[in-house]
Tab-separated table of C-alpha atoms in Angstrom:
chain	number	residue	atom	x	y	z
A	1	MET	CA	0.000	0.000	0.000
A	2	THR	CA	1.177	3.522	-0.693
A	3	ASN	CA	1.390	6.271	1.863
A	4	PRO	CA	-2.028	7.859	2.354
A	5	GLU	CA	-2.902	11.294	1.081
A	6	PRO	CA	-5.244	13.619	3.029
A	7	GLY	CA	-8.732	12.177	2.734
A	8	ASP	CA	-11.913	13.506	1.197
A	9	TRP	CA	-13.915	15.170	3.966
A	10	SER	CA	-16.346	16.923	1.610
A	11	SER	CA	-19.230	14.499	2.104
A	12	TYR	CA	-20.166	11.236	3.749
A	13	ALA	CA	-20.569	9.822	0.234
A	14	GLY	CA	-16.947	10.772	-0.509
A	15	LEU	CA	-15.763	8.953	2.592
A	16	ALA	CA	-17.746	5.847	1.656
A	17	ARG	CA	-16.244	5.897	-1.845
A	18	LEU	CA	-12.714	6.165	-0.430
A	19	GLN	CA	-13.364	3.251	1.923
A	20	ARG	CA	-14.632	1.074	-0.928
A	21	GLU	CA	-11.535	1.849	-2.980
A	22	ARG	CA	-9.105	1.023	-0.169
A	23	LEU	CA	-10.794	-2.105	1.168
A	24	PRO	CA	-9.585	-4.579	-1.521
A	25	LEU	CA	-5.985	-3.535	-0.892
A	26	LEU	CA	-6.459	-4.023	2.843
A	27	LEU	CA	-7.981	-7.494	2.410
A	28	GLU	CA	-5.084	-8.431	0.147
A	29	ALA	CA	-2.594	-7.283	2.803
A	30	ALA	CA	-4.438	-9.154	5.567
A	31	ALA	CA	-4.181	-12.394	3.610
A	32	ARG	CA	-0.385	-12.183	3.963
A	33	ALA	CA	-0.547	-12.310	7.777
A	34	PRO	CA	-0.349	-15.830	9.292
A	35	PHE	CA	-3.302	-15.184	11.595
A	36	TYR	CA	-5.692	-14.136	8.829
A	37	ARG	CA	-4.282	-16.660	6.351
A	38	LYS	CA	-5.231	-19.410	8.807
A	39	ARG	CA	-8.614	-17.884	9.627
A	40	GLY	CA	-9.445	-17.017	6.041
A	41	VAL	CA	-10.037	-13.584	4.527
A	42	PRO	CA	-13.500	-13.054	3.030
A	43	ALA	CA	-14.125	-11.109	-0.154
A	44	ASP	CA	-16.337	-8.669	1.755
A	45	LEU	CA	-15.572	-7.039	5.104
A	46	ALA	CA	-19.207	-7.573	6.123
A	47	GLU	CA	-18.487	-11.301	6.249
A	48	ALA	CA	-15.394	-10.993	8.447
A	49	PRO	CA	-15.598	-11.965	12.133
A	50	LEU	CA	-14.284	-9.636	14.815
A	51	THR	CA	-10.594	-9.529	15.600
A	52	THR	CA	-10.396	-9.377	19.400
A	53	LYS	CA	-7.705	-8.532	21.898
A	54	ALA	CA	-7.623	-12.242	22.714
A	55	ASP	CA	-6.793	-12.889	19.044
A	56	LEU	CA	-3.942	-10.398	19.243
A	57	ARG	CA	-2.617	-12.086	22.365
A	58	ASP	CA	-2.856	-15.530	20.745
A	59	ALA	CA	-0.983	-14.192	17.698
A	60	TYR	CA	1.863	-12.781	19.847
A	61	PRO	CA	4.387	-11.723	18.824
A	62	PHE	CA	4.331	-11.691	14.985
A	63	GLY	CA	1.270	-13.700	13.965
A	64	LEU	CA	-0.306	-10.599	12.401
A	65	LEU	CA	2.794	-9.551	10.480
A	66	ALA	CA	1.977	-8.979	6.799
A	67	VAL	CA	5.404	-7.786	5.586
A	68	ASP	CA	8.936	-9.076	5.824
A	69	ARG	CA	10.461	-8.498	9.267
A	70	SER	CA	13.172	-6.347	7.654
A	71	GLU	CA	10.520	-3.757	6.688
A	72	LEU	CA	9.505	-3.021	10.285
A	73	ALA	CA	10.395	0.337	11.782
A	74	THR	CA	9.115	-0.124	15.359
A	75	TYR	CA	7.601	-2.732	17.672
A	76	HIS	CA	5.160	-1.782	20.465
A	77	GLU	CA	2.941	-3.280	23.140
A	78	SER	CA	-0.206	-1.952	24.770
A	79	SER	CA	-0.267	-0.927	28.426
A	80	GLY	CA	-2.116	-4.095	29.440
A	81	SER	CA	-4.537	-2.094	31.602
A	82	THR	CA	-7.289	-4.699	31.118
A	83	GLY	CA	-5.226	-7.851	30.612
A	84	ALA	CA	-2.040	-9.140	29.027
A	85	PRO	CA	-0.443	-6.603	26.639
A	86	THR	CA	-0.943	-6.926	22.888
A	87	ALA	CA	1.787	-6.525	20.277
A	88	SER	CA	1.742	-3.960	17.452
A	89	TYR	CA	4.261	-3.100	14.762
A	90	TYR	CA	4.656	-0.457	12.091
A	91	THR	CA	6.618	0.180	8.900
A	92	GLU	CA	8.019	3.562	7.900
A	93	GLY	CA	4.984	3.964	5.654
A	94	ASP	CA	2.705	3.223	8.601
A	95	TRP	CA	4.504	5.913	10.575
A	96	THR	CA	3.806	8.485	7.867
A	97	ASP	CA	0.117	7.756	8.336
A	98	LEU	CA	0.364	7.709	12.150
A	99	ALA	CA	2.162	11.041	12.432
A	100	GLU	CA	-0.050	12.803	9.900
A	101	ARG	CA	-3.234	11.715	11.686
A	102	TYR	CA	-1.999	12.893	15.071
A	103	ALA	CA	-0.827	16.209	13.609
A	104	ARG	CA	-4.386	17.077	12.480
A	105	LYS	CA	-4.816	19.466	15.396
A	106	TRP	CA	-7.111	22.378	14.602
A	107	VAL	CA	-4.954	24.703	16.726
A	108	GLY	CA	-1.945	23.687	14.649
A	109	ILE	CA	1.556	22.458	15.474
A	110	THR	CA	4.202	24.830	14.111
A	111	PRO	CA	7.989	25.343	14.085
A	112	ASP	CA	7.504	28.059	16.709
A	113	ASP	CA	6.085	25.574	19.225
A	114	LEU	CA	7.825	23.962	22.183
A	115	PHE	CA	5.916	20.709	22.524
A	116	LEU	CA	6.174	18.886	25.875
A	117	VAL	CA	5.428	15.171	25.413
A	118	ARG	CA	4.332	13.839	28.787
A	119	THR	CA	3.308	10.285	27.904
A	120	PRO	CA	5.531	7.190	28.092
A	121	TYR	CA	8.487	6.736	25.764
A	122	ALA	CA	8.237	2.998	26.196
A	123	LEU	CA	6.648	0.032	24.417
A	124	MET	CA	3.374	1.962	24.162
A	125	ILE	CA	3.119	4.123	21.064
A	126	THR	CA	1.790	7.320	22.615
A	127	GLY	CA	4.988	9.262	23.376
A	128	HIS	CA	6.684	8.235	20.141
A	129	LEU	CA	3.584	9.202	18.168
A	130	ALA	CA	3.362	12.739	19.528
A	131	HIS	CA	7.128	13.157	19.093
A	132	ALA	CA	6.927	12.077	15.439
A	133	ALA	CA	3.957	14.350	14.706
A	134	ALA	CA	5.624	17.342	16.351
A	135	ARG	CA	8.797	16.831	14.323
A	136	LEU	CA	6.689	16.373	11.170
A	137	ARG	CA	5.401	19.912	11.725
A	138	GLY	CA	8.819	21.305	12.707
A	139	ALA	CA	8.109	21.850	16.427
A	140	THR	CA	10.774	21.572	19.129
A	141	VAL	CA	10.085	18.486	21.259
A	142	VAL	CA	10.570	18.428	25.034
A	143	PRO	CA	10.583	14.649	25.751
A	144	ALA	CA	9.249	14.697	29.313
A	145	ASP	CA	8.161	11.036	29.421
A	146	ASN	CA	5.829	9.800	32.176
A	147	ARG	CA	6.035	7.341	35.041
A	148	SER	CA	9.744	8.118	35.149
A	149	LEU	CA	11.837	8.722	38.245
A	150	ALA	CA	13.850	11.176	36.155
A	151	MET	CA	10.828	13.418	35.500
A	152	PRO	CA	8.826	14.028	38.704
A	153	TYR	CA	5.996	16.558	38.731
A	154	SER	CA	8.181	19.264	40.248
A	155	ARG	CA	10.497	19.030	37.251
A	156	VAL	CA	7.582	19.084	34.804
A	157	VAL	CA	6.387	22.337	36.369
A	158	ARG	CA	9.879	23.857	36.184
A	159	VAL	CA	10.242	22.931	32.514
A	160	LEU	CA	6.760	24.210	31.656
A	161	HIS	CA	7.536	27.532	33.281
A	162	ASP	CA	11.196	28.133	32.460
A	163	LEU	CA	11.153	26.978	28.833
A	164	GLY	CA	7.892	28.684	27.922
A	165	VAL	CA	6.289	25.455	26.684
A	166	THR	CA	3.464	26.212	24.221
A	167	LEU	CA	1.872	22.765	23.703
A	168	THR	CA	1.611	19.674	25.879
A	169	TRP	CA	0.455	16.078	25.399
A	170	SER	CA	-0.651	13.986	28.374
A	171	LEU	CA	-3.467	12.216	30.132
A	172	PRO	CA	-6.161	14.665	31.322
A	173	THR	CA	-5.452	13.638	34.917
A	174	ASP	CA	-1.795	14.576	34.517
A	175	THR	CA	-2.694	18.208	33.805
A	176	LEU	CA	-4.447	18.400	37.184
A	177	LEU	CA	-1.401	16.928	38.897
A	178	TRP	CA	0.742	19.620	37.238
A	179	ALA	CA	-1.659	22.256	38.541
A	180	ALA	CA	-1.422	20.901	42.081
A	181	ALA	CA	2.373	20.692	41.865
A	182	ALA	CA	2.547	24.231	40.433
A	183	ALA	CA	0.454	25.576	43.315
A	184	VAL	CA	2.686	23.840	45.868
A	185	ALA	CA	5.707	25.425	44.137
A	186	GLY	CA	4.127	28.879	44.440
A	187	TYR	CA	2.911	29.290	40.861
A	188	ARG	CA	-0.553	30.235	39.615
A	189	PRO	CA	-1.370	27.788	36.798
A	190	GLY	CA	-3.701	30.208	35.056
A	191	ALA	CA	-1.350	33.201	35.148
A	192	ASP	CA	2.287	32.125	35.400
A	193	PHE	CA	2.473	30.008	32.229
A	194	PRO	CA	1.439	32.554	29.555
A	195	ALA	CA	3.158	30.754	26.668
A	196	LEU	CA	0.944	27.688	27.030
A	197	ARG	CA	-1.535	28.000	24.158
A	198	ALA	CA	-3.081	24.519	24.131
A	199	ILE	CA	-3.155	21.289	26.122
A	200	PHE	CA	-3.540	18.079	24.089
A	201	VAL	CA	-5.080	15.233	26.090
A	202	GLY	CA	-6.073	11.621	25.502
A	203	GLY	CA	-5.834	8.137	26.932
A	204	GLU	CA	-8.851	8.241	29.254
A	205	PRO	CA	-12.508	9.318	29.100
A	206	LEU	CA	-12.924	13.070	29.464
A	207	SER	CA	-16.204	14.613	30.544
A	208	ALA	CA	-17.239	18.067	29.385
A	209	ALA	CA	-17.127	19.267	32.991
A	210	ARG	CA	-13.563	18.100	33.633
A	211	ARG	CA	-12.404	19.414	30.285
A	212	ALA	CA	-13.852	22.841	31.106
A	213	ARG	CA	-12.223	22.780	34.553
A	214	ILE	CA	-8.782	21.958	33.106
A	215	GLY	CA	-9.112	24.820	30.626
A	216	GLU	CA	-10.182	27.176	33.396
A	217	ILE	CA	-7.348	26.157	35.715
A	218	TRP	CA	-4.671	26.630	33.036
A	219	ASN	CA	-6.414	29.477	31.197
A	220	THR	CA	-5.879	27.766	27.850
A	221	ARG	CA	-7.546	25.515	25.277
A	222	VAL	CA	-7.948	21.795	25.886
A	223	VAL	CA	-7.848	19.691	22.703
A	224	GLU	CA	-8.862	16.037	22.869
A	225	GLU	CA	-7.350	13.103	20.972
A	226	TYR	CA	-8.514	9.475	20.842
A	227	GLY	CA	-6.623	6.377	19.747
A	228	ALA	CA	-4.854	3.190	20.793
A	229	THR	CA	-1.430	1.590	20.553
A	230	GLU	CA	-2.834	-0.990	18.137
A	231	THR	CA	-4.225	1.654	15.767
A	232	GLY	CA	-2.713	5.071	16.421
A	233	SER	CA	-4.974	8.129	16.363
A	234	LEU	CA	-8.618	7.300	15.626
A	235	ALA	CA	-10.306	10.633	16.259
A	236	GLY	CA	-9.471	14.284	16.725
A	237	GLU	CA	-11.212	17.427	17.825
A	238	CYS	CA	-12.634	20.067	15.492
A	239	PRO	CA	-12.820	23.834	16.169
A	240	GLN	CA	-16.332	23.314	17.580
A	241	GLY	CA	-14.945	21.103	20.328
A	242	ARG	CA	-16.444	17.912	18.908
A	243	LEU	CA	-14.506	14.674	18.466
A	244	HIS	CA	-14.557	13.272	14.906
A	245	LEU	CA	-13.494	9.798	13.769
A	246	TRP	CA	-10.848	9.735	11.036
A	247	ALA	CA	-13.173	7.930	8.618
A	248	ASP	CA	-10.834	8.713	5.715
A	249	ARG	CA	-8.252	6.419	7.336
A	250	ALA	CA	-10.402	3.660	8.847
A	251	ILE	CA	-13.830	2.037	8.702
A	252	PHE	CA	-15.699	2.380	11.989
A	253	GLU	CA	-18.586	0.256	13.237
A	254	VAL	CA	-20.490	0.033	16.505
A	255	ARG	CA	-21.264	-3.347	18.026
A	256	ASP	CA	-24.322	-3.899	20.200
A	257	PRO	CA	-22.969	-6.101	23.038
A	258	ALA	CA	-26.418	-7.621	23.636
A	259	THR	CA	-27.062	-8.753	20.047
A	260	GLY	CA	-23.635	-8.668	18.404
A	261	ARG	CA	-25.097	-6.576	15.592
A	262	LEU	CA	-22.743	-4.146	13.846
A	263	THR	CA	-24.010	-0.776	12.634
A	264	PRO	CA	-22.320	2.406	11.350
A	265	ASP	CA	-23.553	4.484	14.299
A	266	GLY	CA	-25.288	4.317	17.665
A	267	ARG	CA	-24.077	3.343	21.123
A	268	GLY	CA	-21.981	0.264	21.804
A	269	GLN	CA	-18.454	-1.076	21.461
A	270	LEU	CA	-16.186	0.472	18.830
A	271	VAL	CA	-14.953	-1.755	16.005
A	272	VAL	CA	-12.249	-0.362	13.708
A	273	THR	CA	-10.697	-1.486	10.416
A	274	PRO	CA	-7.651	0.679	9.552
A	275	LEU	CA	-7.417	1.249	5.781
A	276	PHE	CA	-3.718	2.202	5.507
A	277	ARG	CA	-1.856	-0.423	7.501
A	278	GLU	CA	1.132	-2.213	6.003
A	279	ALA	CA	2.799	-4.150	8.803
A	280	MET	CA	-0.245	-5.305	10.764
A	281	PRO	CA	-3.617	-5.213	8.980
A	282	LEU	CA	-6.618	-5.448	11.299
A	283	LEU	CA	-10.085	-6.526	10.177
A	284	ARG	CA	-12.940	-5.436	12.404
A	285	TYR	CA	-10.780	-4.941	15.483
A	286	ALA	CA	-12.909	-4.786	18.640
A	287	ILE	CA	-11.183	-2.099	20.664
A	288	GLU	CA	-13.304	-2.663	23.836
A	289	ASP	CA	-14.222	0.995	24.257
A	290	GLU	CA	-17.838	2.001	24.751
A	291	VAL	CA	-18.772	4.856	22.417
A	292	GLU	CA	-21.571	6.794	20.810
A	293	VAL	CA	-21.142	7.451	17.081
A	294	ALA	CA	-23.357	9.803	15.059
A	295	TYR	CA	-23.367	11.060	11.472
A	296	THR	CA	-24.386	14.689	11.851
A	297	ASP	CA	-23.811	18.023	10.160
A	298	CYS	CA	-21.174	19.670	12.342
A	299	PRO	CA	-20.790	23.462	12.069
A	300	CYS	CA	-17.047	22.918	11.551
A	301	GLY	CA	-17.735	21.605	8.057
A	302	TRP	CA	-15.906	18.303	8.562
A	303	TRP	CA	-17.924	15.480	7.036
A	304	LEU	CA	-16.582	13.003	9.556
A	305	PRO	CA	-18.701	11.040	12.064
A	306	GLU	CA	-18.781	12.352	15.621
A	307	VAL	CA	-17.858	10.141	18.549
A	308	ARG	CA	-18.231	10.291	22.330
A	309	ILE	CA	-15.906	8.045	24.332
A	310	LEU	CA	-17.834	6.660	27.295
A	311	GLY	CA	-15.265	4.347	28.844
A	312	ARG	CA	-13.566	0.974	28.659
A	313	THR	CA	-16.026	-1.923	28.500
A	314	ALA	CA	-13.629	-4.249	30.290
A	315	PHE	CA	-13.202	-2.050	33.350
A	316	GLY	CA	-14.798	-3.283	36.543
A	317	GLY	CA	-17.285	-1.630	38.874
A	318	ARG	CA	-20.377	-3.149	37.287
A	319	THR	CA	-23.150	-4.208	39.625
A	320	ALA	CA	-26.806	-4.885	38.942
A	321	TRP	CA	-28.024	-1.582	40.328
A	322	ALA	CA	-25.213	0.329	38.617
A	323	ASP	CA	-26.185	-1.153	35.257
A	324	ARG	CA	-29.822	-0.318	35.825
A	325	ALA	CA	-28.952	3.246	36.821
A	326	GLY	CA	-26.643	3.731	33.825
A	327	LEU	CA	-23.645	4.429	36.057
A	328	THR	CA	-20.426	5.229	34.178
A	329	GLN	CA	-17.098	6.785	35.108
A	330	LEU	CA	-17.863	9.645	32.750
A	331	GLY	CA	-21.196	10.266	34.466
A	332	VAL	CA	-19.708	10.392	37.964
A	333	GLU	CA	-16.906	12.629	36.690
A	334	GLU	CA	-19.509	15.083	35.355
A	335	LEU	CA	-20.995	15.287	38.849
A	336	VAL	CA	-17.638	15.794	40.579
A	337	PHE	CA	-16.455	18.526	38.214
A	338	GLY	CA	-19.893	20.059	38.244
A	339	LEU	CA	-19.100	21.250	41.774
A	340	PRO	CA	-18.319	24.984	41.996
A	341	ALA	CA	-14.768	25.798	40.889
A	342	GLU	CA	-14.027	27.621	44.153
A	343	PHE	CA	-14.239	24.284	45.991
A	344	GLY	CA	-10.981	23.364	44.248
A	345	VAL	CA	-11.884	19.679	43.762
A	346	MET	CA	-9.503	18.047	41.280
A	347	PHE	CA	-8.989	14.518	42.614
A	348	TRP	CA	-11.603	11.881	43.364
A	349	ARG	CA	-12.349	8.184	43.314
A	350	ALA	CA	-15.545	6.151	43.404
A	351	ARG	CA	-16.653	2.559	43.869
A	352	ALA	CA	-19.922	0.879	42.996
A	353	ASP	CA	-20.524	-1.443	45.939
A	354	ALA	CA	-23.270	-4.049	45.948
A	355	ASP	CA	-25.956	-1.607	47.032
A	356	ARG	CA	-24.501	1.899	46.943
A	357	LEU	CA	-22.103	4.315	45.311
A	358	ARG	CA	-19.134	5.457	47.381
A	359	ILE	CA	-17.302	8.631	46.352
A	360	GLU	CA	-14.275	10.256	47.926
A	361	ILE	CA	-13.119	13.766	47.010
A	362	GLU	CA	-10.076	15.777	48.033
A	363	VAL	CA	-11.218	19.206	49.257
A	364	ALA	CA	-10.138	21.893	51.713
A	365	GLU	CA	-11.817	21.846	55.125
A	366	ARG	CA	-13.688	25.128	54.595
A	367	TYR	CA	-15.557	23.653	51.601
A	368	ARG	CA	-16.020	20.160	52.980
A	369	THR	CA	-19.638	20.366	54.137
A	370	ALA	CA	-20.821	22.232	51.057
A	371	ALA	CA	-19.008	19.911	48.648
A	372	VAL	CA	-20.256	16.718	50.281
A	373	GLY	CA	-23.810	18.006	50.376
A	374	ALA	CA	-23.798	19.196	46.774
A	375	LEU	CA	-22.293	15.974	45.430
A	376	THR	CA	-24.655	13.778	47.452
A	377	GLU	CA	-27.616	15.707	46.063
A	378	ALA	CA	-26.276	15.560	42.488
A	379	ALA	CA	-25.740	11.787	42.663
A	380	GLY	CA	-29.254	11.329	43.983
A	381	ARG	CA	-30.719	13.283	41.086
A	382	ALA	CA	-28.579	11.474	38.498
A	383	TYR	CA	-28.923	7.887	39.721
A	384	GLY	CA	-31.856	7.817	42.131
A	385	ILE	CA	-29.697	6.687	45.037
A	386	THR	CA	-28.243	8.051	48.234
A	387	ALA	CA	-24.508	8.143	47.585
A	388	ASP	CA	-21.989	7.783	50.373
A	389	VAL	CA	-19.775	10.847	49.789
A	390	ALA	CA	-16.687	11.407	51.924
A	391	ALA	CA	-14.182	14.270	51.889
A	392	VAL	CA	-10.470	14.007	52.621
A	393	PRO	CA	-8.126	16.981	53.070
A	394	PRO	CA	-5.649	18.041	50.359
A	395	GLY	CA	-2.935	15.420	50.191
A	396	GLY	CA	-5.357	12.673	51.157
A	397	LEU	CA	-5.680	11.209	47.664
A	398	VAL	CA	-2.584	12.714	46.009
A	399	PRO	CA	0.214	12.891	48.611
A	400	TYR	CA	2.245	16.104	48.721
A	401	HIS	CA	5.509	14.188	48.367
A	402	LEU	CA	4.362	13.104	44.900
A	403	LEU	CA	4.018	16.769	43.913
A	404	THR	CA	7.292	17.966	45.423
A	405	ALA	CA	9.666	15.010	44.868
A	406	THR	CA	12.890	15.683	42.987
A	407	ALA	CA	14.593	13.386	40.494
A	408	GLU	CA	15.853	10.191	42.121
A	409	VAL	CA	17.883	8.742	39.298
A	410	MET	CA	21.600	8.034	39.514
A	411	LYS	CA	24.031	6.259	37.237
A	412	PRO	CA	25.390	2.957	38.526
A	413	ARG	CA	28.275	3.358	40.967
A	414	ALA	CA	30.548	0.859	42.652
A	415	LEU	CA	33.001	3.097	44.576
A	416	PHE	CA	31.682	5.307	47.416
A	417	GLY	CA	33.271	7.625	49.908
A	418	ALA	CA	33.164	7.307	53.686
A	419	GLY	CA	29.685	7.896	55.035
A	420	GLU	CA	27.951	7.544	51.643
A	421	ASP	CA	25.014	5.200	51.186
A	422	TRP	CA	26.668	2.367	49.321
A	423	ASP	CA	23.500	0.270	49.358
A	424	ARG	CA	22.719	2.169	46.159
A	425	ALA	CA	25.640	0.560	44.350
A	426	LEU	CA	24.781	-0.635	40.838
A	427	ARG	CA	21.251	0.765	41.068
A	428	TYR	CA	19.556	3.105	38.625
A	429	TYR	CA	17.387	4.718	41.298
């Protein structure tokens, strides 16, 4: 397959025509992969069974490889947040597609930008993807990584401030941790980082309320991205703040978990068939995310289907009453971040017990009574239950030492001076 050109977004009919043209090439590529060769590749995608995460695990490591091993550029694995990790691999041509899709940010990525990448530079694709897209557009990359002893939150805040970072890429939750760490360091997130013109976020469900709160805290735009290690970017945000599926690069379907029926839109589990994939073709890949997809006329003018990401189907917390009430992480998050901004609530957790919903929030003592009362009332209205809401003081859910810790990385040493801690010999931490 050749490197993809920018797709036709002028009409839904144009997208459908593009998909029909690309599909035979994709089916031909899939037939070269051992997994699909054994399963059999139908002449029509509508006849193909789902490819599941279990299939990817069974095909580990190279059962889905459709090119010679010498053509691979990178190998990756998923985070394994809901089970054993899955393998993914990409050619240089695949990376052209990956980077171009991610770079479709309506706010733009330019050579004048300092782009802080705050997702893992590890087997997952996310950090490498943002890095590649930023370099594609000529931006300067600040490779901040994540979950690294070398880059604690205090250092992130220093780099954001001192370098004048203009764009960031992270989990939505991470931006709140930066805000807390900035406040502890004596900075005002909304005033002391004037160069920051946009925050790119992805990797977890994001409610409208939390998105608005992040933008308010940092006094900047919040731009959402959606994708997976197995597929790269699947959707991006338009100037109207709506998330659109990249239907010029993949075929999207929605599976009803009760019936197994696949439709182009509606609510259910997302199924994706990437159209420009050389190394690892995927036919009807069930990504295990619950979504709502709609074909609507967006004021932005993009003829691309809209999507709402509701959460990961495989996550726990499901009980009979919770299912009946329609309880979701996104729904509870809306309630939490619907609290007045002056309460300062940024961190929370919840659990659906057998007969009740338990919520804990981190809030200052002076707002405790008001916050607990307001959230209890909101949960009652939303789910018809009496929620058990508890408040903990600042530092109760996110310890202060996490926000103030300095880098704890050292190179291996074998010779120490008198009085030095030589138990750290040969360690990287």
